[in-house]
Every structure is written in C-alpha cells, then in structure tokens.
Coordinates of C-alpha atoms in Angstrom, one line a residue:
X2 CA 74.6 -36.6 179.2
X3 CA 71.3 -36.5 181.1
X4 CA 68.4 -38.7 180.1
X5 CA 64.8 -38.3 181.1
X6 CA 62.8 -41.2 182.5
X7 CA 59.2 -40.9 181.3
X8 CA 55.9 -42.6 182.0
X9 CA 55.1 -45.1 179.2
X10 CA 52.4 -44.0 176.8
X11 CA 49.1 -45.2 178.2
X12 CA 46.2 -46.4 176.1
X13 CA 43.3 -44.0 175.4
X14 CA 41.1 -45.9 177.9
X15 CA 43.6 -45.3 180.7
X16 CA 43.7 -41.7 181.9
X17 CA 46.5 -41.9 184.4
X18 CA 48.6 -44.2 186.6
X19 CA 50.1 -44.3 190.1
X20 CA 53.8 -44.6 190.9
X21 CA 54.0 -47.8 193.0
X22 CA 57.7 -48.0 194.0
X23 CA 61.2 -47.0 192.9
X24 CA 63.7 -49.9 192.9
X25 CA 66.6 -47.5 192.9
X26 CA 67.3 -44.3 194.9
X27 CA 69.1 -41.2 193.9
X28 CA 72.9 -41.9 193.5
X29 CA 72.4 -45.5 192.6
X30 CA 74.1 -46.9 189.5
X31 CA 71.9 -48.7 187.0
X32 CA 72.3 -50.8 183.9
X33 CA 70.4 -50.4 180.6
X34 CA 67.0 -52.2 180.8
X35 CA 67.2 -52.6 184.5
X36 CA 63.8 -51.8 186.1
X37 CA 63.8 -48.4 187.8
X38 CA 60.2 -47.8 188.8
X39 CA 56.9 -49.6 188.7
X40 CA 53.6 -47.8 188.0
X41 CA 50.1 -49.2 188.3
X42 CA 47.2 -48.5 186.0
X43 CA 43.6 -49.7 186.7
X44 CA 44.5 -52.9 184.7
X45 CA 48.2 -53.8 185.0
X46 CA 51.5 -52.9 186.7
X47 CA 54.0 -51.5 184.2
X48 CA 57.8 -51.6 184.7
X49 CA 59.8 -48.7 183.5
X50 CA 63.4 -49.7 182.5
X51 CA 66.6 -47.6 182.4
X52 CA 67.2 -46.4 178.8
X53 CA 71.0 -46.7 179.3
X54 CA 73.7 -47.3 181.8
X55 CA 74.2 -44.5 184.2
X56 CA 73.4 -43.1 187.7
X57 CA 69.9 -42.0 188.9
X58 CA 70.3 -38.3 189.7
X59 CA 66.8 -37.2 190.4
X60 CA 63.4 -38.7 191.3
X61 CA 60.7 -36.2 190.3
X62 CA 57.6 -38.3 191.1
X63 CA 57.7 -40.2 194.3
X64 CA 55.8 -43.4 195.2
X65 CA 52.1 -42.6 195.4
X66 CA 52.1 -39.8 192.8
X67 CA 49.5 -39.8 190.0
X68 CA 51.1 -39.5 186.5
X69 CA 49.9 -39.4 182.9
X70 CA 51.4 -40.5 179.6
X71 CA 55.0 -39.3 178.9
X72 CA 55.2 -37.4 182.2
X73 CA 58.7 -36.9 183.7
X74 CA 59.4 -39.4 186.4
X75 CA 63.1 -38.8 187.0
X76 CA 66.5 -38.2 185.4
X77 CA 69.5 -40.5 184.7
X78 CA 73.0 -39.3 184.1
X79 CA 74.6 -41.5 181.4
X80 CA 78.2 -42.7 181.5
X81 CA 78.6 -42.3 185.2
X82 CA 78.8 -46.0 186.1
X83 CA 82.5 -46.3 185.5
X84 CA 83.2 -43.1 187.5
X85 CA 81.2 -44.4 190.5
X86 CA 81.8 -48.1 190.9
X87 CA 81.1 -48.0 194.6
X88 CA 77.6 -46.6 194.0
X89 CA 76.9 -49.5 191.7
X90 CA 78.3 -52.2 193.9
X91 CA 76.4 -51.5 197.0
X92 CA 72.9 -51.7 195.7
X93 CA 73.7 -54.7 193.6
X94 CA 75.0 -56.6 196.7
X95 CA 72.0 -55.4 198.7
X96 CA 69.5 -56.6 196.0
X97 CA 71.2 -60.0 195.7
X98 CA 71.3 -60.3 199.5
X99 CA 67.6 -59.4 199.8
X100 CA 66.6 -61.8 197.0
X101 CA 68.3 -64.7 198.7
X102 CA 67.2 -63.7 202.3
X103 CA 63.5 -64.3 202.0
X104 CA 60.3 -64.5 199.9
X105 CA 59.5 -62.1 197.1
X106 CA 57.6 -59.0 198.0
X107 CA 55.1 -57.1 195.9
X108 CA 56.0 -53.4 195.2
X109 CA 53.1 -51.9 197.2
X110 CA 54.0 -54.2 200.1
X111 CA 57.7 -53.1 200.1
X112 CA 56.6 -49.5 200.3
X113 CA 54.2 -50.2 203.2
X114 CA 56.8 -52.2 205.0
X115 CA 59.3 -49.4 204.8
X116 CA 56.8 -46.9 206.1
X117 CA 56.1 -49.1 209.1
X118 CA 59.7 -50.2 209.8
X119 CA 58.8 -53.9 209.1
X120 CA 61.1 -56.5 207.6
X121 CA 60.2 -59.6 205.7
X122 CA 60.6 -61.6 208.9
X123 CA 57.7 -59.6 210.5
X124 CA 55.2 -60.5 207.8
X125 CA 53.6 -63.8 206.9
X126 CA 53.3 -63.9 203.1
X127 CA 50.0 -65.4 201.7
X128 CA 50.9 -65.2 198.0
X129 CA 52.3 -67.8 195.7
X130 CA 55.5 -69.4 197.2
X131 CA 55.2 -67.1 200.3
X132 CA 55.1 -63.9 198.2
X133 CA 54.3 -61.0 200.6
X134 CA 51.3 -58.9 199.4
X135 CA 50.1 -55.5 200.5
X136 CA 47.3 -57.1 202.5
X137 CA 49.8 -59.2 204.5
X138 CA 51.7 -56.0 205.5
X139 CA 48.4 -54.3 206.5
X140 CA 47.6 -57.3 208.7
X141 CA 51.0 -57.1 210.2
X142 CA 50.6 -53.4 210.9
X143 CA 47.4 -54.1 212.8
X144 CA 49.0 -56.9 214.8
X145 CA 52.2 -55.1 215.5
X146 CA 51.1 -53.5 218.9
X147 CA 49.9 -56.9 220.2
X148 CA 53.1 -58.5 219.1
X149 CA 55.2 -56.3 221.3
X150 CA 54.1 -57.2 224.9
X151 CA 56.9 -55.4 226.8
X152 CA 55.3 -53.8 229.8
X153 CA 56.9 -50.4 229.6
X154 CA 57.1 -50.1 225.8
X155 CA 53.7 -51.5 225.0
X156 CA 51.9 -48.1 224.5
X157 CA 54.7 -46.7 222.3
X158 CA 54.2 -48.7 219.1
X159 CA 50.6 -47.6 218.9
X160 CA 51.5 -43.9 218.8
X161 CA 54.8 -44.3 216.9
X162 CA 53.7 -46.5 214.0
X163 CA 51.0 -44.6 212.0
X164 CA 50.7 -45.8 208.5
X165 CA 49.7 -43.2 205.9
X166 CA 47.8 -45.8 203.8
X167 CA 46.1 -47.6 206.8
X168 CA 43.8 -46.1 209.4
X169 CA 43.2 -48.4 212.4
X170 CA 40.7 -47.7 215.2
X171 CA 41.0 -49.8 218.4
X172 CA 38.3 -50.1 221.0
X173 CA 39.3 -52.7 223.5
X174 CA 39.6 -56.0 221.6
X175 CA 37.6 -54.7 218.7
X176 CA 39.6 -53.4 215.7
X177 CA 38.7 -51.7 212.5
X178 CA 40.9 -51.2 209.5
X179 CA 40.4 -48.7 206.7
X180 CA 42.5 -49.0 203.5
X181 CA 42.1 -47.2 200.1
X182 CA 40.9 -49.3 197.1
X183 CA 43.6 -50.3 194.7
X184 CA 43.3 -48.9 191.3
X185 CA 42.3 -52.3 189.9
X186 CA 39.6 -52.8 192.6
X187 CA 38.2 -49.3 192.0
X188 CA 38.1 -50.0 188.2
X189 CA 36.4 -53.3 188.8
X190 CA 33.8 -51.6 191.0
X191 CA 33.2 -48.9 188.4
X192 CA 32.7 -51.4 185.5
X193 CA 30.4 -53.6 187.5
X194 CA 28.2 -50.6 188.4
X195 CA 28.2 -49.5 184.8
X196 CA 27.2 -52.9 183.6
X197 CA 24.3 -53.1 186.1
X198 CA 23.0 -49.6 185.4
X199 CA 23.5 -49.4 181.6
X200 CA 22.4 -52.8 180.3
X201 CA 19.2 -54.8 180.3
X202 CA 20.9 -57.8 181.9
X203 CA 19.1 -61.1 182.2
X204 CA 20.4 -64.6 183.1
X205 CA 19.4 -68.0 181.8
X206 CA 20.5 -71.3 183.3
X207 CA 21.0 -74.9 182.2
X208 CA 22.9 -78.0 183.5
X209 CA 25.4 -80.2 181.8
X210 CA 26.1 -83.9 182.3
X211 CA 29.9 -83.9 182.5
X212 CA 30.4 -87.7 182.4
X213 CA 31.1 -87.9 178.6
X214 CA 33.6 -85.1 178.8
X215 CA 35.2 -86.5 181.9
X216 CA 35.5 -90.0 180.3
X217 CA 37.1 -88.5 177.2
X218 CA 39.5 -86.5 179.3
X219 CA 40.5 -89.5 181.4
X220 CA 41.1 -91.6 178.3
X221 CA 43.2 -89.1 176.4
X222 CA 44.8 -86.7 178.9
X223 CA 48.1 -88.5 179.2
X224 CA 48.5 -88.8 175.4
X225 CA 47.4 -85.2 175.0
X226 CA 50.0 -83.9 177.5
X227 CA 52.8 -86.1 176.0
X228 CA 52.2 -84.8 172.5
X229 CA 51.3 -81.1 173.2
X230 CA 53.2 -80.5 176.5
X231 CA 50.0 -79.1 178.0
X232 CA 47.4 -80.5 180.4
X233 CA 43.9 -81.2 179.0
X234 CA 41.4 -79.3 181.2
X235 CA 37.7 -78.6 181.0
X236 CA 38.1 -74.9 180.2
X237 CA 39.6 -75.4 176.8
X238 CA 36.7 -77.6 175.8
X239 CA 34.2 -75.0 177.0
X240 CA 36.2 -72.3 175.1
X241 CA 36.0 -74.4 171.9
X242 CA 32.3 -75.0 172.4
X243 CA 31.7 -71.3 173.0
X244 CA 33.6 -70.4 169.8
X245 CA 31.5 -72.8 167.8
X246 CA 28.3 -71.5 169.3
X247 CA 29.3 -67.8 168.9
X248 CA 29.6 -68.3 165.1
X249 CA 26.1 -69.8 165.0
X250 CA 24.6 -67.0 167.1
X251 CA 26.3 -63.7 166.0
X252 CA 24.2 -61.5 168.3
X253 CA 25.9 -63.2 171.3
X254 CA 29.2 -62.1 169.8
X255 CA 28.1 -58.5 169.2
X256 CA 28.2 -55.2 171.1
X257 CA 26.4 -51.9 171.1
X258 CA 28.1 -48.8 169.9
X259 CA 25.8 -45.8 170.3
X260 CA 22.8 -46.6 168.1
X261 CA 24.6 -49.3 166.2
X262 CA 25.1 -53.0 166.8
X263 CA 28.6 -54.2 165.9
X264 CA 28.8 -57.9 164.8
X265 CA 32.3 -59.3 165.2
X266 CA 33.6 -61.7 162.6
X267 CA 36.1 -63.2 165.1
X268 CA 35.8 -64.8 168.6
X269 CA 38.1 -63.0 171.1
X270 CA 37.2 -64.9 174.3
X271 CA 38.2 -63.5 177.6
X272 CA 39.1 -65.9 180.4
X273 CA 38.5 -64.6 184.0
X274 CA 41.7 -65.3 186.0
X275 CA 42.3 -64.6 189.7
X276 CA 45.5 -62.8 190.6
X277 CA 47.1 -61.3 193.7
X278 CA 45.7 -57.9 192.6
X279 CA 42.2 -59.0 191.8
X280 CA 40.2 -60.5 188.9
X281 CA 41.7 -59.9 185.4
X282 CA 40.4 -61.0 182.0
X283 CA 43.1 -61.8 179.4
X284 CA 41.9 -62.4 175.9
X285 CA 42.3 -65.5 173.7
X286 CA 42.2 -63.9 170.2
X287 CA 40.7 -65.7 167.3
X288 CA 39.7 -68.6 169.5
X289 CA 37.6 -70.0 166.6
X290 CA 40.9 -70.9 164.9
X291 CA 42.6 -72.4 167.9
X292 CA 43.0 -76.0 168.8
X293 CA 42.6 -77.4 172.3
X294 CA 46.4 -77.5 172.8
X295 CA 46.7 -73.8 171.8
X296 CA 43.9 -72.8 174.1
X297 CA 45.4 -74.8 177.1
X298 CA 48.8 -73.2 176.4
X299 CA 47.3 -69.8 176.1
X300 CA 45.3 -70.1 179.4
X301 CA 48.4 -71.5 181.3
X302 CA 50.6 -68.7 179.9
X303 CA 48.1 -66.0 181.0
X304 CA 47.7 -67.5 184.5
X305 CA 51.5 -67.5 185.0
X306 CA 51.7 -63.9 183.8
X307 CA 48.9 -62.9 186.1
X308 CA 50.6 -64.5 189.2
X309 CA 53.8 -62.7 188.3
X310 CA 52.1 -59.4 187.6
X311 CA 53.4 -59.4 184.0
X312 CA 50.2 -59.0 182.1
X313 CA 50.3 -56.0 179.7
X314 CA 47.6 -53.8 178.2
X315 CA 47.4 -55.8 175.0
X316 CA 46.7 -59.0 177.0
X317 CA 43.6 -57.4 178.6
X318 CA 42.3 -55.1 175.8
X319 CA 39.3 -56.0 173.6
X320 CA 37.3 -59.2 173.8
X321 CA 33.9 -60.1 172.3
X322 CA 32.8 -62.7 174.9
X323 CA 33.8 -63.8 178.4
X324 CA 33.9 -67.1 180.3
X325 CA 34.3 -67.2 184.1
X326 CA 34.6 -70.3 186.2
X327 CA 33.4 -69.9 189.8
X328 CA 33.5 -73.6 190.2
X329 CA 37.2 -73.6 191.0
X330 CA 36.3 -71.8 194.2
X331 CA 33.3 -74.0 195.0
X332 CA 30.5 -72.0 193.5
X333 CA 27.4 -74.1 192.7
X334 CA 25.4 -71.4 191.0
X335 CA 25.7 -67.7 190.2
X336 CA 24.6 -65.0 187.9
X337 CA 27.8 -63.5 186.3
X338 CA 27.8 -59.8 185.4
X339 CA 28.4 -58.6 181.9
X340 CA 31.8 -57.3 180.8
X341 CA 30.8 -54.2 178.8
X342 CA 30.6 -53.6 175.9
X343 CA 30.2 -57.4 175.4
X344 CA 26.6 -58.7 175.1
X345 CA 27.0 -61.9 177.1
X346 CA 29.1 -63.9 179.6
X347 CA 29.2 -67.6 180.4
X348 CA 29.5 -68.8 183.9
X349 CA 30.8 -72.3 184.8
X350 CA 30.4 -73.8 188.2
X351 CA 31.5 -76.7 190.3
X352 CA 30.8 -80.3 189.3
X353 CA 28.6 -82.1 191.7
X354 CA 27.2 -85.7 191.6
X355 CA 23.4 -85.6 191.6
X356 CA 20.6 -88.0 190.8
X357 CA 19.2 -87.4 187.3
X358 CA 16.9 -89.3 184.9
X359 CA 18.7 -90.9 181.9
X360 CA 16.6 -93.1 179.6
X361 CA 13.8 -93.2 182.2
X362 CA 16.3 -94.5 184.9
X363 CA 17.5 -92.5 187.9
X364 CA 21.3 -92.5 187.8
X365 CA 24.1 -90.6 189.6
X366 CA 25.9 -88.3 187.2
X367 CA 28.5 -85.5 187.6
X368 CA 26.5 -82.4 186.8
X369 CA 27.5 -78.8 186.3
X370 CA 25.2 -75.8 186.3
X371 CA 26.0 -73.2 183.7
X372 CA 24.7 -69.6 183.4
X373 CA 24.5 -67.2 180.5
X374 CA 24.0 -63.5 181.4
X375 CA 23.1 -61.4 178.4
X376 CA 22.1 -57.9 177.3
X377 CA 18.5 -58.2 176.5
X378 CA 18.7 -55.0 174.3
X379 CA 20.3 -57.0 171.5
X380 CA 19.9 -60.6 172.5
X381 CA 16.5 -62.1 172.6
X382 CA 15.6 -64.8 175.1
X383 CA 15.2 -67.5 172.4
X384 CA 18.8 -66.8 171.1
X385 CA 20.3 -66.8 174.6
X386 CA 18.5 -70.0 175.6
X387 CA 19.4 -71.8 172.3
X388 CA 23.0 -70.6 172.6
X389 CA 23.4 -72.1 176.1
X390 CA 21.6 -75.3 174.9
X391 CA 24.1 -75.5 172.1
X392 CA 27.1 -75.4 174.5
X393 CA 25.4 -78.1 176.6
X394 CA 25.0 -80.3 173.6
X395 CA 28.6 -79.8 172.4
X396 CA 30.0 -80.5 175.8
X397 CA 27.8 -83.5 176.5
X398 CA 28.9 -85.0 173.1
X399 CA 32.5 -83.9 172.6
X400 CA 32.7 -85.6 169.2
X401 CA 30.4 -82.8 167.9
X402 CA 33.2 -80.3 168.6
X403 CA 35.5 -82.3 166.3
X404 CA 32.9 -82.8 163.6
X405 CA 31.3 -79.3 164.0
X406 CA 27.8 -80.6 163.9

C-alpha cells in the first residue's frame, strides 16, 4: 500500500514553506515517526515524520522547492521494510556513523556541504557545541580555493566549485559574498518595515537602580533554585513587573484592528530569544497568573527549543506585549521596534555602575536604562511614561511585586 507524504497544514498567517532537506533518499527504509524531511516557514522549521513503516519510493518536491499546506512531498510504500532489510540497514548504519563522527549539522548546512563536496572536517562549526550552521559552510566555500595551495591544481577549485546558493566575486585579495535571505530573516525585515511605516512609534526612557533587585537575588537565588529547580534571573522579575503594570494600563496591552481598539484581558508576554536562525519571540501565556519559578522555567524551555530548532507555530503565535533584552549583548541604550499588532515593547539593557544621587549623596549604583516604544495612535505619552515609571518602582522595590501595591 502506498502512502502520501504531505506538507503539514500551515497557519493562515503562513502562505508557504521551503523544503530544507530530505533525511532519506529514494529506496531507503524508514520506520514510523522517523523524520523524513524538514521544511522551513518564515517562523519555524517543521519536521515531517513517516506515517508508517515502509520504503521511500518517490520524492516529489526536492530541497529548495516552495510548497503550500497539504501539498504532496513524496510517497512511501508500506510493508516493504521486511522485504528489503539491506535497504534499511545501510542508512541506519550511515546515520549512526555520521552522528558519532562529528558535530551536529543544521539541515541547510548539510545541503550546502553536499553541493560543494565538503565534509564536516572541512567546516568549523560556530553553533552550540560546535553545531555547523549554513553561515559556517558559506565561509568554508569562500575559503576553499585558498585552502588548496597546490601549484598546478590551484585554479581548478575556483571553476569547479560553484555553489547555487552562494555567489562569490574575487578581485585580488578582495572578496564579496552574495547569499539569499533566509525565510526567517526576510520575514523579520518585512515586519520591521511594516512596524516603521504603519505605526506612530515613539520611545520613552527611564533608568532603574538594580541594587535592591540584585541584593534580593543574591540572598535567595540558592534557596530558589533548590526549591524550584530553576535559576532566579532578572528577566522573570521584569516579566512579573510588566504583567502587573499591563493590568493597570490596559491601553499598553491593547492592539488596533481596523478602526477598533482591542483590549486584552490577559497578558501574553513575548520574550525575544536569539537562535541560530535569527531572533524569535516565543510567548509566555497568561503571565499575570504565573509565579517567578513558572516564568523562569518557561523562558529556559523556550531558549532550549530555540537552540535546537524545535519551536513550533503555537510557541510563536499571538502575544500582547514584548520584552527584549539587548543588555545580554552589551547594549547600553536602544529604541526597540514594535512587534505589530502590539502597541508597546519594553527594552532592557546592560547594567552599568554609575554615580547617582541618593538621599542627596553621590553614590555608585548598578544602573540599567530601560526603554518603552509605543504606538502613539492608541497610547498617550502620559500613559507610556507612567507605565514605565511603574515598572521602575516595582523593580526597585521587589516587595511591591509580592504585595501588588
């Protein structure tokens, strides 16, 4: 019996996807739920598993093809595993050998390595635990001619190693590299341009004395981790402060839909997370009902899924407010861009010791600049400034978070 392998149903907001790589080739035996092919949307990479045991008999959409929901990707012949044991054994051994021979390789990187006859030993991985990314392979492609200094064969690699996804122009020692945007990067660019062109965006700033929060964290972090099996960080306290402030200022937690303003009775807070593919914003749903331990566990779980490329559409859909922390990269001050249709975004920055006046005395305190970008169409300046001031007061006096005062 033949079974069709179809593209998963994509959300309404996602028009199409790109086939990244097949993990099996025609004639290979597969087991039920084994990953056959990976496809990339503008948000996540989706794995398409085998619906049953069998042998892959046809690949209809090769790597690089653009597909839509429920489109035919390939065909699987069920019940052929027992009749073709050799077909099953060879790929299984190859996969096991490859897994133990070197670092993990991203699907797009595997495809580019195959096109340029590169092995894992030829590429230096810059990802987590030496994971080889597409950018690493592109760099290796550019460096490949220089890495083969044989006098006679030196010109050959330049002519014999064209990469369909990379265009390289050499002029003496000056090199240029042209690569297409990934779907995620193109989507980020599209949304940023939309936010700049379709909203009346304005940013207000404040600064927070982090000493009370740091003192509390230093005192309770060990007991917190022992009890909740999660580390106590600053982000969870800012999320909690934001959830409290959002309930006091409903226009910050609202969005525009046509000529209507939609006020949300819940706080679904997006946390900007950096991944190998780019910036993603998974959502902490009903953050107003979450404790600090729940928030820390949720953030840690999303960060792990982002590193492994396991975030799904539900993790990234929705959201009523966003927090981004440029401070982890050393940013001292920035103006974050809105994440439409949300009306505001909070930017955290690096903590820096500065002289400040406290009780008419100049003292050294760990200070953090914070920024709130907001859509002036529905958020007035007074509301935005007061909202940010509320977060400052809650963070500078963490007891207020517990007492909700």
